[in-house]
CSV table of C-alpha atoms in Angstrom, one decimal:
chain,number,residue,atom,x,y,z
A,1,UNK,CA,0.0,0.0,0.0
A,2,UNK,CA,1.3,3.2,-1.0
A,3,UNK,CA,1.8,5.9,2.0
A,4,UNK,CA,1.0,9.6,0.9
A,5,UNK,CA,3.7,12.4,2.5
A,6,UNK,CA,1.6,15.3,3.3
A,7,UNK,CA,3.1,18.2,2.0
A,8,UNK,CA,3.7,20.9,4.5
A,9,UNK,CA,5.1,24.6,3.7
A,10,UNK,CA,6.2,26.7,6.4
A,11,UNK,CA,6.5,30.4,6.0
A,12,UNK,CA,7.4,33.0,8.4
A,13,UNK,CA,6.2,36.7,8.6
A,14,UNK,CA,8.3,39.6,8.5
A,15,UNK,CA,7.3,42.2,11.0
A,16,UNK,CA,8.0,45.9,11.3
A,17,UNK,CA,9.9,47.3,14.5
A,18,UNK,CA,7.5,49.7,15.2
A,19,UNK,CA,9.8,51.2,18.4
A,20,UNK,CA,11.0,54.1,17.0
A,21,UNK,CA,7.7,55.0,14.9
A,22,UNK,CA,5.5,54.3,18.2
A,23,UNK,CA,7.9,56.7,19.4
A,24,UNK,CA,7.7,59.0,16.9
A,25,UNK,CA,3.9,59.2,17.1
A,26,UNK,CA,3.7,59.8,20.4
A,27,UNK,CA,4.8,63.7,19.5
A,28,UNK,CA,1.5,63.9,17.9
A,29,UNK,CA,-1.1,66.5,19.3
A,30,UNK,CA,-4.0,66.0,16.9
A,31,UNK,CA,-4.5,62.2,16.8
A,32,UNK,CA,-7.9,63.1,15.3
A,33,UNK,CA,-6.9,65.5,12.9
A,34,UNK,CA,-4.1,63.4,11.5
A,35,UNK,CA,-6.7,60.3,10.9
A,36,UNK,CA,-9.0,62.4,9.0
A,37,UNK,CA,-6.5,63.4,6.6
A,38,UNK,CA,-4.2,60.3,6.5
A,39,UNK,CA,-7.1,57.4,7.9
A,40,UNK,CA,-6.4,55.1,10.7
A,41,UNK,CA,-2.2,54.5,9.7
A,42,UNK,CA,-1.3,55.4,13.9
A,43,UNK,CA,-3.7,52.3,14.5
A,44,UNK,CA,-1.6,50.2,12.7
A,45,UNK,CA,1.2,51.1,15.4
A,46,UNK,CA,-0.5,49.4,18.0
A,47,UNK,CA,-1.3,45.9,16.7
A,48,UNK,CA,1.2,42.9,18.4
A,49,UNK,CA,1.0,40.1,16.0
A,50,UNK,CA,1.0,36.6,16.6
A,51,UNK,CA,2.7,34.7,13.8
A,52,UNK,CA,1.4,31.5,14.6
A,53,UNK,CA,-2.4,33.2,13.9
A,54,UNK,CA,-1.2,34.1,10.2
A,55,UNK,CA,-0.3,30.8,9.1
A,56,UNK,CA,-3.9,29.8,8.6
A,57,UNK,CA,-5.3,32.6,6.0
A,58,UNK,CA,-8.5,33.6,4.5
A,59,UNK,CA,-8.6,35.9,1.8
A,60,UNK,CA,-9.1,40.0,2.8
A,61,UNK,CA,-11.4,42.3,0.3
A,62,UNK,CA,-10.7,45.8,-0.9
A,63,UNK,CA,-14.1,46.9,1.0
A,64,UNK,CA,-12.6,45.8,4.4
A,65,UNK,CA,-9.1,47.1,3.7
A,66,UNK,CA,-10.6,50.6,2.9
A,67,UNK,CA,-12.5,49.9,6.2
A,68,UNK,CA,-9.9,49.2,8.8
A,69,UNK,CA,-7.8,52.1,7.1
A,70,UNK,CA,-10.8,54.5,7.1
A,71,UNK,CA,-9.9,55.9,3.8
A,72,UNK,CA,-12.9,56.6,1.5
A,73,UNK,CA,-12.6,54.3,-2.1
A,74,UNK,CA,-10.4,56.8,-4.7
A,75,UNK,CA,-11.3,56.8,-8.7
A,76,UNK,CA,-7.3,58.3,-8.9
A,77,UNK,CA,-5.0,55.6,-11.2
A,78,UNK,CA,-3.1,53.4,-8.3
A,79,UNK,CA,0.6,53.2,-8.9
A,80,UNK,CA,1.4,50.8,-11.3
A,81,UNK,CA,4.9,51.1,-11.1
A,82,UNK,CA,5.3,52.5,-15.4
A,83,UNK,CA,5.8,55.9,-14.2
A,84,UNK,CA,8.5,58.4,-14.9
A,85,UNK,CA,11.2,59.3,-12.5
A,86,UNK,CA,10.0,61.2,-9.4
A,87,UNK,CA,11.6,64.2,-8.8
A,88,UNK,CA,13.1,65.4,-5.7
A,89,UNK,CA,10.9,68.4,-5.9
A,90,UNK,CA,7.8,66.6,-5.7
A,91,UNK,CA,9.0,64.6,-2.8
A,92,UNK,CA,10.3,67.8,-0.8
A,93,UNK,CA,7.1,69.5,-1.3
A,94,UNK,CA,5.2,67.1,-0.4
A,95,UNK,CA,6.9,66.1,3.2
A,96,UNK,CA,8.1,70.1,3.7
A,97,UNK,CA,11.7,69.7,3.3
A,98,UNK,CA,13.5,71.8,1.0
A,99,UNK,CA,14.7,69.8,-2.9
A,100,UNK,CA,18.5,70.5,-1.9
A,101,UNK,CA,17.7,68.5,1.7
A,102,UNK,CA,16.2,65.5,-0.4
A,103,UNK,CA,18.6,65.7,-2.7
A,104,UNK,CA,21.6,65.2,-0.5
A,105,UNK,CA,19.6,62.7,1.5
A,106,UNK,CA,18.2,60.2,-1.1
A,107,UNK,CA,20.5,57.1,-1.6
A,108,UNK,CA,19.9,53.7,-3.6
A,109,UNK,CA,19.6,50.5,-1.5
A,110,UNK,CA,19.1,47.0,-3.0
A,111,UNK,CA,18.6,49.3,-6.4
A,112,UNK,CA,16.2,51.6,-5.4
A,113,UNK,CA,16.1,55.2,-4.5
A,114,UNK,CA,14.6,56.1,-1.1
A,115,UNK,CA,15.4,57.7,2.3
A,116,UNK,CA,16.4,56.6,5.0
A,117,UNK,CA,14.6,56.2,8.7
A,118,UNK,CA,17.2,57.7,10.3
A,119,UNK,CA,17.5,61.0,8.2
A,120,UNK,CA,13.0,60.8,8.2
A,121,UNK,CA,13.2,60.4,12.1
A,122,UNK,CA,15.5,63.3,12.4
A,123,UNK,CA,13.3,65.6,10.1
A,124,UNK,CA,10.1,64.6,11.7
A,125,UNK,CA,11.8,65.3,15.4
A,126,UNK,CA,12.9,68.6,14.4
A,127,UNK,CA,9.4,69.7,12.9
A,128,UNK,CA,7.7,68.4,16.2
A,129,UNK,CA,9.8,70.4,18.2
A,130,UNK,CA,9.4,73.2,16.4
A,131,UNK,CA,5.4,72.5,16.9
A,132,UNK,CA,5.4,72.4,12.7
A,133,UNK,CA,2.7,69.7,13.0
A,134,UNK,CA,1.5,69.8,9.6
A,135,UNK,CA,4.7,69.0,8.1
A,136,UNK,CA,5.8,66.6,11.1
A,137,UNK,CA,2.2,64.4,10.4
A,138,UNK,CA,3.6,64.3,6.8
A,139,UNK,CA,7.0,62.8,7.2
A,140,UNK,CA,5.5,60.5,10.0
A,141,UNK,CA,2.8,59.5,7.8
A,142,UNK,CA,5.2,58.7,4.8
A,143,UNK,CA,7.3,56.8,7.1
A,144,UNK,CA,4.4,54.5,8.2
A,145,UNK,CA,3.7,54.1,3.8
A,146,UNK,CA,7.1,53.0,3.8
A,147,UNK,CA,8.1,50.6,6.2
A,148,UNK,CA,4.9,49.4,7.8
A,149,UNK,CA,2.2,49.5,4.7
A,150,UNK,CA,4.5,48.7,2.3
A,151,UNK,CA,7.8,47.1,3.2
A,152,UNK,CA,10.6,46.3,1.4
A,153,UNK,CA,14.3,47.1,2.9
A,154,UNK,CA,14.2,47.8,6.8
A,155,UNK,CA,14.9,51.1,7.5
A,156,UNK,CA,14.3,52.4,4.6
A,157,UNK,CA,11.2,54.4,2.5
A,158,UNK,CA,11.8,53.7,-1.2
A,159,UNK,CA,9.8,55.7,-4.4
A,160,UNK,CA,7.5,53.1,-4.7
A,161,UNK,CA,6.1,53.5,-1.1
A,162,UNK,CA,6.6,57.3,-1.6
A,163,UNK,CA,4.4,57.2,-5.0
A,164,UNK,CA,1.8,55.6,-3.4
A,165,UNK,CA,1.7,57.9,-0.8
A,166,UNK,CA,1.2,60.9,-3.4
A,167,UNK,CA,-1.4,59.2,-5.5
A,168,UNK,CA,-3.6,58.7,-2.1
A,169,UNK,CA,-5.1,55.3,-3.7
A,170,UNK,CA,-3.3,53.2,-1.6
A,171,UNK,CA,-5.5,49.7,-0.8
A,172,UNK,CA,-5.6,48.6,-4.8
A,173,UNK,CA,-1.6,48.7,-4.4
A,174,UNK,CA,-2.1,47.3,-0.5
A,175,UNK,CA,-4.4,44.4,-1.3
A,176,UNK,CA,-2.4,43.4,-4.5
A,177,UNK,CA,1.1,43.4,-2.3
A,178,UNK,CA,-0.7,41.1,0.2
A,179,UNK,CA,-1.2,38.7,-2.9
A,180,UNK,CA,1.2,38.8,-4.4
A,181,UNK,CA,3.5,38.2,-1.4
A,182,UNK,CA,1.6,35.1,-0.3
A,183,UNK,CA,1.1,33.7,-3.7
A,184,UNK,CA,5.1,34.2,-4.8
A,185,UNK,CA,6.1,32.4,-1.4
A,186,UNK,CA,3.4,30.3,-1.8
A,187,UNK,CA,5.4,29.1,-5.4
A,188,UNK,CA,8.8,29.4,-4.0
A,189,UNK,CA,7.4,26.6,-0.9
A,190,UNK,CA,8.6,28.3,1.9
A,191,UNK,CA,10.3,31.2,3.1
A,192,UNK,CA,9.6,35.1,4.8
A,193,UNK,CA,6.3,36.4,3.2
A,194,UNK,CA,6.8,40.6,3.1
A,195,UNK,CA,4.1,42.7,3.8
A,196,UNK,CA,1.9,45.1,6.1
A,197,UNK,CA,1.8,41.8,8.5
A,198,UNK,CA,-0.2,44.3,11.6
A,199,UNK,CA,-3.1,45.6,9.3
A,200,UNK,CA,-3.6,41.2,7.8
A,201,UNK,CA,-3.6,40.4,11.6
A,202,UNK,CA,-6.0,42.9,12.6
A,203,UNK,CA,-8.7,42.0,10.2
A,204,UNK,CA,-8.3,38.3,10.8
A,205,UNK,CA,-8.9,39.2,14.1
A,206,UNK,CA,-11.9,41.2,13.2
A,207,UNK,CA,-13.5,38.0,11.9
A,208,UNK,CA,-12.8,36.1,15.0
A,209,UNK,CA,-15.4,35.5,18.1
A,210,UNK,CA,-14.9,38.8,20.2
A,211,UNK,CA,-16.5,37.3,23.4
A,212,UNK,CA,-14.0,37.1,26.9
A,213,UNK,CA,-13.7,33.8,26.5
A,214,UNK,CA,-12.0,33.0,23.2
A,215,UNK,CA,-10.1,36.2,23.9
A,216,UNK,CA,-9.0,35.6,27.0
A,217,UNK,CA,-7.8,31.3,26.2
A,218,UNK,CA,-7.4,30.6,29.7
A,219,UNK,CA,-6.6,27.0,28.2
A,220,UNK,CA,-3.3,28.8,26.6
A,221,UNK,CA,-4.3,26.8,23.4
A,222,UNK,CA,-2.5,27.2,20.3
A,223,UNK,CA,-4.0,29.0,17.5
A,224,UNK,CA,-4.1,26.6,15.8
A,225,UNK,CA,-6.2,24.4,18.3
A,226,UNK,CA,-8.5,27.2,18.9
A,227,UNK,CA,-9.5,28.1,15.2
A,228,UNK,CA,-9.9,24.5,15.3
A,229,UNK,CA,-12.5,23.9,17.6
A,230,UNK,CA,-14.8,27.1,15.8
A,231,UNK,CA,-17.7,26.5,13.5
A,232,UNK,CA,-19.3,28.6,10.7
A,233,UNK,CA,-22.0,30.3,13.2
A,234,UNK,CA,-18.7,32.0,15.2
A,235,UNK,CA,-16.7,33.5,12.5
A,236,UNK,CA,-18.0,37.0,11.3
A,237,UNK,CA,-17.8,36.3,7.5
A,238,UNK,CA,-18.9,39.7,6.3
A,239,UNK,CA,-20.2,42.2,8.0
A,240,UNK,CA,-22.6,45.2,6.6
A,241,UNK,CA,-20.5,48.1,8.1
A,242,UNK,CA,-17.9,47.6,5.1
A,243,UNK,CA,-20.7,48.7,2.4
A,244,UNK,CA,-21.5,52.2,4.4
């Protein structure tokens, strides 16, 4: 009698150290203010993932993406990635910095042109303390677009993130990254899946049972053993508040 050898792939989750930007946030006087013009990105600083939760998936939609970001849908073109070369103007104007600052502060890193954390972090600090909030919010925002939404070398914001963040159409990109990341590791068989891992773990949680009980898991169960022992009538599948 043949034996069949099940097949298991095991992949592992890259997550953002969100020390410095939790940090970084914390200068912020108008948490409000800064979520109605950039959505909920500071609630994304909050989230602790579990890993082990990931590594059984569903599939996330563009209506509850735009929801747990609390950005309105966009009819603007998303990045595609065919456009021209950005200039260092429009990035300066857009974050408050002057074009000779960016200029003398952009570098390549794995081929890329972007800025780094430490130079954004130093900008940002300076603008806080300076109470120039409106241009502080910006860098901190971009920052979050860069290695937190859309990550791709640590410490580092590259022009893809910082296109995005002009555009302002940012879940088309988001939900396609998530994707794509799962589905080129999921080819590949194994290996560290790159993406915005807080924002996946907070809507899988949103589809979980919210009472004390499965929250709390007294039992210290695995994740695995508790998703195990749900059935269809305890997972929120859809829920109405994503069509408002």
């Amino acid at each position: 009698m043949d034996v069949v050898r099940r097949n298991t792939r095991k992949y592992s989750f890259r997550c953002p150290a969100l020390k410095e930007l939790r940090k970084l946030a914390s200068f912020m006087d108008d948490p409000k203010g800064f979520r109605d013009r950039f959505g909920r990105l500071l609630s994304v600083l909050s989230i602790d993932v579990e890993d082990s939760l990931l590594c059984t998936l569903l599939l996330p939609t563009m209506e509850e993406y735009t929801y747990l970001m609390g950005i309105q849908f966009s009819d603007r073109v998303p990045f595609s990635g065919l456009e021209g070369i950005l200039e260092s103007q429009v990035i300066a104007e857009a974050i408050h910095l002057k074009k000779s600052d960016v200029d003398a502060n952009l570098t390549n890193k794995g081929g890329i042109r972007g800025l780094t954390l430490k130079f954004m972090i130093e900008r940002a600090s300076s603008f806080a303390n300076a109470d120039s909030m409106v241009a502080f919010e910006a860098i901190l925002a971009l920052v979050i677009y860069g290695l937190v939404l859309f990550p791709n070398i640590d410490n580092f914001v590259d022009v893809n993130a910082i296109r995005i963040f002009l555009v302002g159409n940012l879940v088309p990109n988001f939900l396609g990254d998530t994707y794509f990341s799962i589905h080129h590791r999921t080819s590949k068989g194994n290996g560290t899946i790159i993406f915005c891992v807080p924002l996946l773990y907070k809507w899988f949680i949103s589809h979980l049972p919210q009472s004390p009980i499965f929250k709390e898991n007294k039992g210290c169960l695995k994740w695995s053993q508790r998703l195990m022992s749900l059935t269809n009538d305890d997972i929120t599948w859809y829920s109405s508040i994503y069509d408002k």
